[in-house]
Amino acid sequence: MFRRLSPALALATVLGAGMASLLPAAQAADQAADKANVRGKVVTLAGNALVVASRDGKKLNITLAEGWKVAGVSRASMADIKPGAFVGIASLPKAAGGDGALEVLVFPPAMKGLGEGSYAWDLKPNSNMTNATVANAVKDVDGHSVTVSYHGKEKKIAIPDGTPIVTLGPATPGDLKPGAVVFVPAMKDARGGLVAQQVVVGTNGVVPPM
């Protein structure tokens, strides 16, 4: 079910970073401007019409495209962030240098390479998303630090204790119940409406951190 998830999920996550590199510059810029990652709670789901109460209190109407998919997030651990694993890490630059992780998504092996690269992300102002392969992981005083590699480059990211670490797993439309926490990598259509092909939903009390 995951092979149709977009690079934005690779986180996404949750849209287009990998595709954008294949597009002419102007078209890629237009696509980036049309992204609209939605984070919030399900209000209703009726057919392909999803209503989400976003974090800022707005109710957003999202049209789910034909063949849309749903994935669940489940808890993972630092032990899963091992050499060779493919991860998506949202991070912020640290005042002392380097980056500090906001969250980590450990991708299932079948999704390795999806959306590989490091690019701007909207979890927090100035945050980035790095989808890359773990080269090494080292225990630090108050957490861990990992070195990840992508496209011949390397990046070191600190992962403080308490950082949310999740992976992707099965889910069904039945999991999109009122109150369920979701992450929806949506796009704006020509009329400004929101359209999505994927929905990520929290399961077993785990909230999508991306």
PDB file of C-alpha atoms in Angstrom, residues 9-196:
ATOM      1  CA  LEU A   9       5.366  11.671   2.910  1.00  0.00           C
ATOM      2  CA  ALA A  10       8.856  10.897   2.754  1.00  0.00           C
ATOM      3  CA  LEU A  11       7.543  13.135   4.717  1.00  0.00           C
ATOM      4  CA  ALA A  12       5.713  13.852   2.428  1.00  0.00           C
ATOM      5  CA  THR A  13       6.245  14.129   3.707  1.00  0.00           C
ATOM      6  CA  VAL A  14       3.432  14.065   3.161  1.00  0.00           C
ATOM      7  CA  LEU A  15       4.785  15.888  -1.471  1.00  0.00           C
ATOM      8  CA  GLY A  16       6.883  16.479  -4.324  1.00  0.00           C
ATOM      9  CA  ALA A  17      10.487  16.914  -3.243  1.00  0.00           C
ATOM     10  CA  GLY A  18      11.581  13.953  -5.317  1.00  0.00           C
ATOM     11  CA  MET A  19       9.233  14.831  -8.178  1.00  0.00           C
ATOM     12  CA  ALA A  20      10.224  18.472  -8.176  1.00  0.00           C
ATOM     13  CA  SER A  21      13.785  17.584  -9.131  1.00  0.00           C
ATOM     14  CA  LEU A  22      12.442  16.095 -12.362  1.00  0.00           C
ATOM     15  CA  LEU A  23      10.428  19.161 -13.367  1.00  0.00           C
ATOM     16  CA  PRO A  24      11.444  22.377 -15.131  1.00  0.00           C
ATOM     17  CA  ALA A  25      12.360  25.049 -12.575  1.00  0.00           C
ATOM     18  CA  ALA A  26       9.237  27.176 -13.095  1.00  0.00           C
ATOM     19  CA  GLN A  27       6.932  24.173 -12.875  1.00  0.00           C
ATOM     20  CA  ALA A  28       8.683  22.885  -9.753  1.00  0.00           C
ATOM     21  CA  ALA A  29       8.317  26.296  -8.119  1.00  0.00           C
ATOM     22  CA  ASP A  30       4.616  26.353  -8.945  1.00  0.00           C
ATOM     23  CA  GLN A  31       4.190  22.873  -7.491  1.00  0.00           C
ATOM     24  CA  ALA A  32       5.963  23.862  -4.267  1.00  0.00           C
ATOM     25  CA  ALA A  33       3.662  26.868  -3.943  1.00  0.00           C
ATOM     26  CA  ASP A  34       0.641  24.584  -4.313  1.00  0.00           C
ATOM     27  CA  LYS A  35       1.581  22.300  -1.417  1.00  0.00           C
ATOM     28  CA  ALA A  36      -0.567  22.519   1.690  1.00  0.00           C
ATOM     29  CA  ASN A  37       0.345  20.065   4.440  1.00  0.00           C
ATOM     30  CA  VAL A  38      -2.621  19.738   6.801  1.00  0.00           C
ATOM     31  CA  ARG A  39      -2.197  18.752  10.440  1.00  0.00           C
ATOM     32  CA  GLY A  40      -5.196  18.339  12.714  1.00  0.00           C
ATOM     33  CA  LYS A  41      -8.088  16.120  13.761  1.00  0.00           C
ATOM     34  CA  VAL A  42     -10.739  14.439  11.655  1.00  0.00           C
ATOM     35  CA  VAL A  43     -14.159  16.050  11.850  1.00  0.00           C
ATOM     36  CA  THR A  44     -15.923  13.872   9.287  1.00  0.00           C
ATOM     37  CA  LEU A  45     -15.209  11.507   6.422  1.00  0.00           C
ATOM     38  CA  ALA A  46     -17.989  10.916   3.902  1.00  0.00           C
ATOM     39  CA  GLY A  47     -16.984   9.113   0.741  1.00  0.00           C
ATOM     40  CA  ASN A  48     -14.027  11.049  -0.616  1.00  0.00           C
ATOM     41  CA  ALA A  49     -14.824  14.221   1.358  1.00  0.00           C
ATOM     42  CA  LEU A  50     -12.614  14.661   4.421  1.00  0.00           C
ATOM     43  CA  VAL A  51     -13.059  17.534   6.883  1.00  0.00           C
ATOM     44  CA  VAL A  52     -10.160  18.269   9.229  1.00  0.00           C
ATOM     45  CA  ALA A  53      -9.988  20.730  12.111  1.00  0.00           C
ATOM     46  CA  SER A  54      -6.503  22.148  11.672  1.00  0.00           C
ATOM     47  CA  ARG A  55      -4.136  23.156  14.460  1.00  0.00           C
ATOM     48  CA  ASP A  56      -5.151  26.805  14.071  1.00  0.00           C
ATOM     49  CA  GLY A  57      -8.826  25.952  14.568  1.00  0.00           C
ATOM     50  CA  LYS A  58      -9.962  26.172  10.953  1.00  0.00           C
ATOM     51  CA  LYS A  59     -12.144  23.480   9.396  1.00  0.00           C
ATOM     52  CA  LEU A  60     -10.605  22.433   6.104  1.00  0.00           C
ATOM     53  CA  ASN A  61     -12.435  20.533   3.365  1.00  0.00           C
ATOM     54  CA  ILE A  62     -10.206  18.056   1.548  1.00  0.00           C
ATOM     55  CA  THR A  63     -11.186  16.080  -1.530  1.00  0.00           C
ATOM     56  CA  LEU A  64      -9.537  12.667  -1.563  1.00  0.00           C
ATOM     57  CA  ALA A  65      -8.434  11.721  -5.069  1.00  0.00           C
ATOM     58  CA  GLU A  66      -9.509   8.498  -6.711  1.00  0.00           C
ATOM     59  CA  GLY A  67      -7.500   5.591  -5.341  1.00  0.00           C
ATOM     60  CA  TRP A  68      -6.425   7.507  -2.238  1.00  0.00           C
ATOM     61  CA  LYS A  69      -4.438   5.644   0.412  1.00  0.00           C
ATOM     62  CA  VAL A  70      -4.233   5.742   4.192  1.00  0.00           C
ATOM     63  CA  ALA A  71      -1.262   4.774   6.344  1.00  0.00           C
ATOM     64  CA  GLY A  72      -0.909   4.585  10.095  1.00  0.00           C
ATOM     65  CA  VAL A  73       1.942   5.681  12.316  1.00  0.00           C
ATOM     66  CA  SER A  74       3.183   3.480  15.119  1.00  0.00           C
ATOM     67  CA  ARG A  75       5.854   3.929  17.715  1.00  0.00           C
ATOM     68  CA  ALA A  76       9.475   3.156  16.864  1.00  0.00           C
ATOM     69  CA  SER A  77      12.645   3.616  18.922  1.00  0.00           C
ATOM     70  CA  MET A  78      16.225   4.775  18.691  1.00  0.00           C
ATOM     71  CA  ALA A  79      17.196   1.133  18.203  1.00  0.00           C
ATOM     72  CA  ASP A  80      15.460   1.275  14.806  1.00  0.00           C
ATOM     73  CA  ILE A  81      17.701   4.147  13.671  1.00  0.00           C
ATOM     74  CA  LYS A  82      20.635   1.960  12.738  1.00  0.00           C
ATOM     75  CA  PRO A  83      23.168   2.027   9.896  1.00  0.00           C
ATOM     76  CA  GLY A  84      21.450   1.321   6.589  1.00  0.00           C
ATOM     77  CA  ALA A  85      17.996   2.436   7.749  1.00  0.00           C
ATOM     78  CA  PHE A  86      16.257   5.052   5.613  1.00  0.00           C
ATOM     79  CA  VAL A  87      14.791   7.841   7.700  1.00  0.00           C
ATOM     80  CA  GLY A  88      12.990  11.165   7.390  1.00  0.00           C
ATOM     81  CA  ILE A  89      14.128  13.653  10.035  1.00  0.00           C
ATOM     82  CA  ALA A  90      12.526  17.042  10.552  1.00  0.00           C
ATOM     83  CA  SER A  91      15.049  19.330  12.208  1.00  0.00           C
ATOM     84  CA  LEU A  92      15.970  22.872  13.147  1.00  0.00           C
ATOM     85  CA  PRO A  93      19.407  24.522  13.011  1.00  0.00           C
ATOM     86  CA  LYS A  94      21.022  24.756  16.460  1.00  0.00           C
ATOM     87  CA  ALA A  95      22.664  27.926  17.741  1.00  0.00           C
ATOM     88  CA  ALA A  96      25.833  25.968  18.476  1.00  0.00           C
ATOM     89  CA  GLY A  97      25.880  24.537  14.951  1.00  0.00           C
ATOM     90  CA  GLY A  98      24.436  21.471  13.308  1.00  0.00           C
ATOM     91  CA  ASP A  99      20.783  20.445  13.428  1.00  0.00           C
ATOM     92  CA  GLY A 100      18.503  19.184  16.186  1.00  0.00           C
ATOM     93  CA  ALA A 101      15.728  16.716  15.369  1.00  0.00           C
ATOM     94  CA  LEU A 102      12.071  17.586  15.879  1.00  0.00           C
ATOM     95  CA  GLU A 103      10.866  14.113  14.887  1.00  0.00           C
ATOM     96  CA  VAL A 104      12.090  10.990  13.111  1.00  0.00           C
ATOM     97  CA  LEU A 105      10.222   8.724  10.703  1.00  0.00           C
ATOM     98  CA  VAL A 106      11.833   5.327  10.114  1.00  0.00           C
ATOM     99  CA  PHE A 107      10.671   4.197   6.684  1.00  0.00           C
ATOM    100  CA  PRO A 108       9.762   0.580   5.956  1.00  0.00           C
ATOM    101  CA  PRO A 109      12.463  -1.079   3.802  1.00  0.00           C
ATOM    102  CA  ALA A 110      10.206  -1.016   0.719  1.00  0.00           C
ATOM    103  CA  MET A 111      10.207   2.791   0.832  1.00  0.00           C
ATOM    104  CA  LYS A 112      13.975   3.240   0.958  1.00  0.00           C
ATOM    105  CA  GLY A 113      15.083   6.131  -1.239  1.00  0.00           C
ATOM    106  CA  LEU A 114      11.687   7.827  -1.403  1.00  0.00           C
ATOM    107  CA  GLY A 115      12.093  11.607  -1.622  1.00  0.00           C
ATOM    108  CA  GLU A 116      15.811  11.389  -0.842  1.00  0.00           C
ATOM    109  CA  GLY A 117      17.364  14.781  -0.075  1.00  0.00           C
ATOM    110  CA  SER A 118      17.184  17.701   2.338  1.00  0.00           C
ATOM    111  CA  TYR A 119      14.669  20.490   1.809  1.00  0.00           C
ATOM    112  CA  ALA A 120      12.578  23.119   3.559  1.00  0.00           C
ATOM    113  CA  TRP A 121       9.773  21.798   5.752  1.00  0.00           C
ATOM    114  CA  ASP A 122       6.836  23.482   7.453  1.00  0.00           C
ATOM    115  CA  LEU A 123       6.633  21.740  10.818  1.00  0.00           C
ATOM    116  CA  LYS A 124       8.156  24.848  12.416  1.00  0.00           C
ATOM    117  CA  PRO A 125       9.617  28.066  10.977  1.00  0.00           C
ATOM    118  CA  ASN A 126      13.073  27.423   9.441  1.00  0.00           C
ATOM    119  CA  SER A 127      12.716  23.657   9.794  1.00  0.00           C
ATOM    120  CA  ASN A 128      14.037  21.179   7.258  1.00  0.00           C
ATOM    121  CA  MET A 129      13.202  17.628   6.242  1.00  0.00           C
ATOM    122  CA  THR A 130      16.042  15.266   5.447  1.00  0.00           C
ATOM    123  CA  ASN A 131      15.264  11.893   3.877  1.00  0.00           C
ATOM    124  CA  ALA A 132      18.468   9.906   3.961  1.00  0.00           C
ATOM    125  CA  THR A 133      20.262   6.709   4.876  1.00  0.00           C
ATOM    126  CA  VAL A 134      21.759   6.368   8.337  1.00  0.00           C
ATOM    127  CA  ALA A 135      25.555   6.081   8.177  1.00  0.00           C
ATOM    128  CA  ASN A 136      26.086   5.847  11.928  1.00  0.00           C
ATOM    129  CA  ALA A 137      24.387   6.561  15.244  1.00  0.00           C
ATOM    130  CA  VAL A 138      26.272   7.583  18.376  1.00  0.00           C
ATOM    131  CA  LYS A 139      25.121   7.894  21.993  1.00  0.00           C
ATOM    132  CA  ASP A 140      25.535  11.427  23.374  1.00  0.00           C
ATOM    133  CA  VAL A 141      25.178  12.896  26.852  1.00  0.00           C
ATOM    134  CA  ASP A 142      21.494  13.820  26.475  1.00  0.00           C
ATOM    135  CA  GLY A 143      20.446  11.739  23.492  1.00  0.00           C
ATOM    136  CA  HIS A 144      22.003  10.520  20.264  1.00  0.00           C
ATOM    137  CA  SER A 145      23.484  11.986  17.146  1.00  0.00           C
ATOM    138  CA  VAL A 146      23.252  10.422  13.716  1.00  0.00           C
ATOM    139  CA  THR A 147      25.102  10.984  10.504  1.00  0.00           C
ATOM    140  CA  VAL A 148      22.922  10.510   7.443  1.00  0.00           C
ATOM    141  CA  SER A 149      23.888  10.444   3.781  1.00  0.00           C
ATOM    142  CA  TYR A 150      21.980  11.511   0.671  1.00  0.00           C
ATOM    143  CA  HIS A 151      23.122  12.142  -2.887  1.00  0.00           C
ATOM    144  CA  GLY A 152      26.772  11.902  -1.873  1.00  0.00           C
ATOM    145  CA  LYS A 153      26.369  14.419   0.975  1.00  0.00           C
ATOM    146  CA  GLU A 154      26.423  13.895   4.730  1.00  0.00           C
ATOM    147  CA  LYS A 155      24.586  15.643   7.539  1.00  0.00           C
ATOM    148  CA  LYS A 156      24.890  15.261  11.302  1.00  0.00           C
ATOM    149  CA  ILE A 157      21.700  15.614  13.331  1.00  0.00           C
ATOM    150  CA  ALA A 158      21.301  15.478  17.106  1.00  0.00           C
ATOM    151  CA  ILE A 159      18.313  13.462  18.368  1.00  0.00           C
ATOM    152  CA  PRO A 160      17.570  14.567  21.962  1.00  0.00           C
ATOM    153  CA  ASP A 161      15.929  12.182  24.403  1.00  0.00           C
ATOM    154  CA  GLY A 162      12.152  12.421  24.051  1.00  0.00           C
ATOM    155  CA  THR A 163      12.162  13.139  20.309  1.00  0.00           C
ATOM    156  CA  PRO A 164       9.136  11.428  18.689  1.00  0.00           C
ATOM    157  CA  ILE A 165      10.278   8.417  16.633  1.00  0.00           C
ATOM    158  CA  VAL A 166       7.694   6.611  14.499  1.00  0.00           C
ATOM    159  CA  THR A 167       7.322   4.286  11.560  1.00  0.00           C
ATOM    160  CA  LEU A 168       4.566   3.624   9.029  1.00  0.00           C
ATOM    161  CA  GLY A 169       2.149   0.717   9.161  1.00  0.00           C
ATOM    162  CA  PRO A 170      -1.220  -0.450   7.873  1.00  0.00           C
ATOM    163  CA  ALA A 171      -4.407   1.556   8.389  1.00  0.00           C
ATOM    164  CA  THR A 172      -7.865   1.663   6.834  1.00  0.00           C
ATOM    165  CA  PRO A 173     -10.422   4.391   6.101  1.00  0.00           C
ATOM    166  CA  GLY A 174     -12.198   3.114   9.206  1.00  0.00           C
ATOM    167  CA  ASP A 175      -9.359   4.571  11.272  1.00  0.00           C
ATOM    168  CA  LEU A 176     -10.311   8.080  10.113  1.00  0.00           C
ATOM    169  CA  LYS A 177     -12.865   8.511  12.874  1.00  0.00           C
ATOM    170  CA  PRO A 178     -13.870  11.889  14.324  1.00  0.00           C
ATOM    171  CA  GLY A 179     -11.069  13.044  16.608  1.00  0.00           C
ATOM    172  CA  ALA A 180      -8.357  10.938  14.953  1.00  0.00           C
ATOM    173  CA  VAL A 181      -5.149  12.927  14.513  1.00  0.00           C
ATOM    174  CA  VAL A 182      -3.993  13.096  10.900  1.00  0.00           C
ATOM    175  CA  PHE A 183      -1.293  14.482   8.655  1.00  0.00           C
ATOM    176  CA  VAL A 184      -2.497  15.134   5.105  1.00  0.00           C
ATOM    177  CA  PRO A 185      -0.027  16.120   2.370  1.00  0.00           C
ATOM    178  CA  ALA A 186      -2.462  18.043   0.182  1.00  0.00           C
ATOM    179  CA  MET A 187      -2.225  20.179  -2.936  1.00  0.00           C
ATOM    180  CA  LYS A 188      -4.281  23.180  -3.973  1.00  0.00           C
ATOM    181  CA  ASP A 189      -6.302  22.748  -7.154  1.00  0.00           C
ATOM    182  CA  ALA A 190      -6.956  25.448  -9.758  1.00  0.00           C
ATOM    183  CA  ARG A 191      -9.789  26.877  -7.644  1.00  0.00           C
ATOM    184  CA  GLY A 192      -7.839  26.850  -4.388  1.00  0.00           C
ATOM    185  CA  GLY A 193      -9.504  23.722  -3.014  1.00  0.00           C
ATOM    186  CA  LEU A 194      -7.489  21.033  -1.261  1.00  0.00           C
ATOM    187  CA  VAL A 195      -6.914  17.653  -2.893  1.00  0.00           C
ATOM    188  CA  ALA A 196      -4.961  14.737  -1.405  1.00  0.00           C
TER     189      ALA A 196
END
